[in-house]
Coordinates of C-alpha atoms in Angstrom, one line a residue:
M124 CA 80.8 61.3 37.8
G125 CA 80.7 64.6 35.9
S126 CA 84.0 63.7 34.1
I127 CA 82.1 61.8 31.3
I128 CA 80.5 65.0 30.1
A129 CA 83.4 67.2 31.2
E130 CA 85.9 65.3 29.0
R131 CA 83.6 65.6 26.0
V132 CA 83.1 69.3 26.6
K133 CA 86.8 69.9 26.6
G134 CA 87.1 69.0 22.9
A135 CA 83.9 70.7 21.8
T136 CA 83.1 74.2 20.6
L137 CA 80.0 75.3 22.5
T138 CA 77.7 78.3 22.4
K139 CA 77.0 80.3 25.6
A140 CA 73.7 78.4 26.1
Q141 CA 75.4 75.0 25.5
R142 CA 78.1 75.9 28.2
K143 CA 75.2 76.6 30.6
I144 CA 73.7 73.1 29.7
A145 CA 77.1 71.5 30.2
K146 CA 77.5 73.0 33.6
Y147 CA 74.1 71.6 34.7
F148 CA 74.9 68.2 33.3
I149 CA 78.2 68.0 35.0
H150 CA 76.9 69.0 38.4
N151 CA 73.6 67.1 38.3
P152 CA 74.3 63.7 36.6
E153 CA 71.8 61.8 38.7
R154 CA 69.0 64.3 37.9
V155 CA 69.8 64.1 34.2
G156 CA 70.0 60.3 34.4
M157 CA 66.4 60.1 35.6
S158 CA 64.7 62.9 33.6
S159 CA 63.4 63.5 30.1
S160 CA 65.0 66.0 27.8
M161 CA 61.9 68.2 28.3
E162 CA 62.3 68.1 32.1
V163 CA 66.0 68.9 31.9
A164 CA 65.4 71.8 29.5
R165 CA 62.8 73.2 31.9
A166 CA 65.2 72.9 34.8
I167 CA 67.9 74.7 32.9
G168 CA 65.7 77.3 31.3
V169 CA 66.4 76.3 27.6
S170 CA 64.4 74.7 24.9
D171 CA 64.1 71.0 24.4
A172 CA 65.8 71.4 21.0
S173 CA 68.8 73.0 22.7
I174 CA 69.3 69.8 24.8
T175 CA 69.4 67.7 21.6
R176 CA 71.8 70.1 19.9
F177 CA 74.1 70.1 23.0
A178 CA 74.1 66.3 23.0
R179 CA 75.2 66.2 19.3
A180 CA 77.7 69.0 19.9
I181 CA 79.6 66.7 22.3
G182 CA 79.5 63.6 20.1
Y183 CA 76.2 61.8 20.9
E184 CA 73.5 61.0 18.5
G185 CA 71.0 62.6 20.8
F186 CA 69.9 63.0 24.4
T187 CA 68.9 59.4 24.8
D188 CA 72.4 58.2 24.1
L189 CA 73.9 60.8 26.4
K190 CA 71.5 59.9 29.1
A191 CA 72.3 56.2 28.7
D192 CA 76.0 57.0 29.1
I193 CA 75.4 58.9 32.3
Y194 CA 73.2 56.1 33.7
N195 CA 75.7 53.4 32.9
S196 CA 78.4 55.5 34.7
L197 CA 76.1 55.8 37.7
V198 CA 75.7 52.0 37.8
N199 CA 79.5 51.5 37.6
Q200 CA 80.0 54.0 40.4
A201 CA 77.4 52.3 42.5
T202 CA 78.7 48.8 42.0
G203 CA 82.3 49.7 42.2
G204 CA 82.3 52.8 44.4
V205 CA 82.5 53.6 48.1
N206 CA 79.0 52.2 48.9
S207 CA 80.0 48.7 47.7
L208 CA 83.0 48.6 50.2
S209 CA 83.0 47.1 53.7
L210 CA 82.5 49.6 56.5
A211 CA 86.2 49.5 57.4
D212 CA 87.3 50.0 53.8
R213 CA 84.8 52.8 53.3
F214 CA 86.4 54.8 56.0
D215 CA 89.8 54.7 54.2
A216 CA 88.3 55.4 50.8
N217 CA 86.4 58.4 52.0
R218 CA 89.4 59.8 53.8
A219 CA 91.4 59.3 50.6
R220 CA 88.7 61.0 48.6
F221 CA 87.9 64.0 50.8
G222 CA 91.2 64.3 52.7
A223 CA 92.2 63.4 56.2
D224 CA 91.8 66.9 57.5
T225 CA 89.1 66.6 60.1
S226 CA 89.1 70.2 61.3
R227 CA 85.8 72.0 61.8
T228 CA 86.4 74.2 58.9
E229 CA 86.9 71.3 56.4
Y230 CA 84.0 69.4 58.0
M231 CA 81.7 72.4 57.5
K232 CA 82.8 72.7 53.9
L233 CA 81.7 69.1 53.2
V234 CA 78.4 69.6 55.0
Q235 CA 77.8 72.8 53.0
Y236 CA 78.6 71.0 49.8
D237 CA 76.1 68.3 50.6
L238 CA 73.3 70.8 51.4
E239 CA 73.9 72.8 48.3
R240 CA 74.0 69.7 46.1
T241 CA 70.8 68.5 47.7
F242 CA 69.0 71.7 46.7
Q243 CA 70.5 71.6 43.2
Q244 CA 69.3 68.1 42.5
N245 CA 65.7 68.8 43.4
T246 CA 63.4 71.3 41.6
D247 CA 61.0 73.5 43.5
E248 CA 58.2 71.9 41.5
T249 CA 59.3 68.5 43.0
F250 CA 59.1 69.8 46.5
L251 CA 55.7 71.3 45.9
Q252 CA 54.4 68.0 44.4
A253 CA 55.6 66.2 47.6
V254 CA 53.9 68.8 49.8
H255 CA 50.7 68.4 47.9
L256 CA 50.7 64.7 48.3
L257 CA 51.3 65.0 52.1
K258 CA 48.6 67.7 52.4
T259 CA 45.9 65.7 50.5
A260 CA 46.6 62.2 51.8
A261 CA 44.1 60.5 54.0
N262 CA 46.9 58.8 56.1
R263 CA 50.6 59.6 56.1
Y264 CA 53.1 56.8 56.7
V265 CA 56.8 57.6 57.4
V266 CA 59.3 54.8 57.0
G267 CA 63.0 54.9 57.8
F268 CA 65.5 52.5 59.4
R269 CA 69.1 52.3 60.5
G270 CA 70.9 55.5 59.5
C271 CA 67.6 57.1 58.4
L272 CA 65.9 56.4 61.7
G273 CA 66.6 59.8 63.2
A274 CA 65.5 61.9 60.2
A275 CA 62.4 59.8 59.6
G276 CA 61.4 60.0 63.3
R277 CA 61.8 63.7 63.4
F278 CA 59.9 64.2 60.2
A279 CA 57.0 62.2 61.6
W280 CA 57.1 64.0 64.9
L281 CA 57.0 67.4 63.2
M282 CA 54.3 66.3 60.7
R283 CA 52.0 65.6 63.7
F284 CA 52.1 69.3 64.5
L285 CA 50.6 70.0 61.1
L286 CA 48.3 67.2 60.1
P287 CA 46.5 64.2 61.6
H288 CA 46.9 60.5 60.8
V289 CA 50.7 60.4 60.7
I290 CA 52.1 56.9 61.3
H291 CA 55.8 56.4 62.0
I292 CA 57.1 53.0 61.1
C293 CA 60.5 52.2 62.8
D294 CA 60.1 48.5 63.2
E295 CA 62.0 46.5 60.6
G296 CA 60.2 43.3 61.5
P297 CA 56.6 42.1 61.6
G298 CA 55.5 45.1 63.6
G299 CA 56.4 47.4 60.7
V300 CA 54.5 45.3 58.2
G301 CA 51.6 45.2 60.5
L302 CA 51.4 49.0 60.7
L303 CA 51.6 49.3 56.9
Q304 CA 49.2 46.6 56.0
D305 CA 46.2 49.0 56.3
I306 CA 47.6 51.5 53.8
A307 CA 45.2 52.1 51.0
P308 CA 44.5 54.3 47.9
G309 CA 44.5 58.0 49.0
D310 CA 47.3 57.4 51.5
C311 CA 50.9 58.4 51.2
A312 CA 54.1 56.7 52.3
V313 CA 57.4 58.6 52.7
F314 CA 60.5 56.4 52.7
F315 CA 63.9 57.5 53.8
S316 CA 66.4 55.0 52.3
L317 CA 70.2 55.3 51.8
S318 CA 72.9 52.9 50.6
R319 CA 73.5 50.4 51.8
Y320 CA 70.0 49.2 50.8
Y321 CA 68.1 46.4 52.6
K322 CA 65.3 44.1 51.5
V323 CA 62.9 45.3 54.2
D324 CA 62.8 48.8 52.7
L325 CA 62.0 47.4 49.3
R326 CA 59.3 45.0 50.6
L327 CA 57.5 47.8 52.5
A328 CA 57.6 50.1 49.5
Q329 CA 56.2 47.3 47.3
L330 CA 53.4 46.8 49.8
A331 CA 52.5 50.5 49.7
K332 CA 52.4 50.4 45.9
E333 CA 50.4 47.1 45.8
R334 CA 47.8 48.7 48.1
G335 CA 47.5 51.8 45.7
A336 CA 49.2 54.4 47.9
A337 CA 51.5 57.2 46.7
V338 CA 55.2 56.8 47.5
I339 CA 57.6 59.7 48.2
L340 CA 61.2 58.5 48.3
V341 CA 64.1 60.4 49.9
T342 CA 67.4 58.7 48.9
N343 CA 71.0 59.4 47.9
S344 CA 70.9 57.7 44.4
V345 CA 68.5 57.2 41.5
L346 CA 69.8 53.6 41.6
C347 CA 68.1 53.0 44.9
P348 CA 66.0 49.8 44.5
L349 CA 63.0 51.7 45.6
S350 CA 63.3 54.4 42.9
D351 CA 61.1 52.5 40.4
L352 CA 58.3 52.5 43.0
A353 CA 58.4 56.2 43.8
D354 CA 55.8 58.7 42.6
I355 CA 58.1 61.5 43.7
L356 CA 61.9 61.1 44.1
L357 CA 63.9 63.5 46.2
L358 CA 67.7 63.2 46.1
A359 CA 70.0 64.0 49.0
E360 CA 73.7 64.3 48.8
T361 CA 75.2 62.4 51.7
K362 CA 78.9 62.4 51.1
H363 CA 81.0 62.1 54.3
A364 CA 84.7 61.8 55.2
S365 CA 84.1 58.9 57.5
F366 CA 82.5 55.4 57.2
F367 CA 78.9 56.5 57.2
N368 CA 76.5 58.5 55.0
S369 CA 75.8 62.0 56.3
A370 CA 72.3 62.3 57.9
V371 CA 72.5 66.2 57.8
P372 CA 70.9 66.4 54.3
L373 CA 68.1 64.1 55.3
S374 CA 67.2 66.2 58.3
F375 CA 67.5 69.3 56.1
M376 CA 65.1 67.7 53.6
A377 CA 62.6 66.7 56.3
E378 CA 62.6 70.2 57.9
Y379 CA 62.3 71.9 54.5
L380 CA 59.3 69.8 53.5
V381 CA 57.6 70.5 56.9
S382 CA 58.3 74.2 56.6
R383 CA 56.7 74.3 53.1
L384 CA 53.8 72.2 54.3
A385 CA 53.2 74.6 57.3
E386 CA 52.6 77.4 54.8
E387 CA 50.0 75.3 53.1
V388 CA 48.0 74.3 56.2
P389 CA 48.1 77.3 58.6
D390 CA 44.6 76.8 59.9
I391 CA 45.0 73.1 60.7
Y392 CA 48.4 73.8 62.2
R393 CA 47.1 76.5 64.5
Q394 CA 44.3 74.2 65.7
L395 CA 46.5 71.2 66.3
A396 CA 49.3 73.3 67.9
S397 CA 46.7 75.0 70.3
E398 CA 45.3 71.6 71.2
R399 CA 48.8 70.2 71.8
D400 CA 49.7 73.1 74.1
D401 CA 46.5 72.4 76.1
L402 CA 47.2 68.7 76.4
T403 CA 50.8 69.1 77.4
A404 CA 50.5 72.1 79.7
E405 CA 50.8 70.1 82.9
L406 CA 53.8 68.2 81.6
R407 CA 56.0 71.2 80.9
L408 CA 58.4 72.7 83.4

C-alpha cells in the first residue's frame, strides 16, 4: 500500500522535513486516507503548509489529490486483496505473503509488527477522546461478533470493574437488537468489527446513531462499512499468516483503553472493586 507514495518519493528531491513526512505517509496510509492535512501535520509535527509542499514535491497538485490516490488504492486493496478471498484461498495468500515459516520466532515478529502498527495508526489524542466518551456516557454498550467476540467480551468484562451500566451484546439476532433498542443520546456504543464485514454489525451501528448515541469503532480498515457512522475510529493491524485476522491487536486495544480509563476513574474503580470482592468472597477458592 505504501508503494504509491514510495515510488513517487524515489524520483523526487526532498528536504529533511519532507522525508519525515514521506515516511509517515508510507507507513500510515489508512490514517492519511481518513485525515485532513491539518490532522496529518499535527501527527507528524510539521506545518499544514509543509504537507501541501510535500504533495507538490512528489507530483500532486495538493494534499487532496494525494489523499484521493491513497484512498483509491485502499479500495482496490480491499476489493482485490486477501479479505475478498475465500477462507481456503486466504490461507494460501497469507502464507505466500508472510512466508510459510511458522516458527515461534517468525510468529512473534508478525505479532509485534501488528502491535506496533496498531499504535502507529492511532494518536494519543484519539485514545483520550475514546476514554472521555466511555467515562462520561450514561450507558456503555459493547458489540462484537464472530472473530471479535473474545475481545469485545473481555472489554465489557473489564469495563464493569471500572464503571456501571456496561451492556455486552453478543447476540447477532433479535436478542442483540432488543438489548440495543433502548440506547439513547448520552450513551456510547463500542463496536469491534473486522473484515469480513456483516450486515448485522452495520444495522446495529445504524440503530445506535439513529438513537443519538456516540459510536466508537475498532476495526482493521477505514473502508469498514461502519466507519462513516463512527465518532471515533481506532485502527487495529490484524495481519496474520493463516486464514484468519489476528485478534491479538483487538485485545491489546481493549486492554489499553481500560488501562487509560482506570487512571481517569480511580475512585469509582476502588468502590466497585471493593464491592465486587465482597460479593464474590464466598465463591473464590
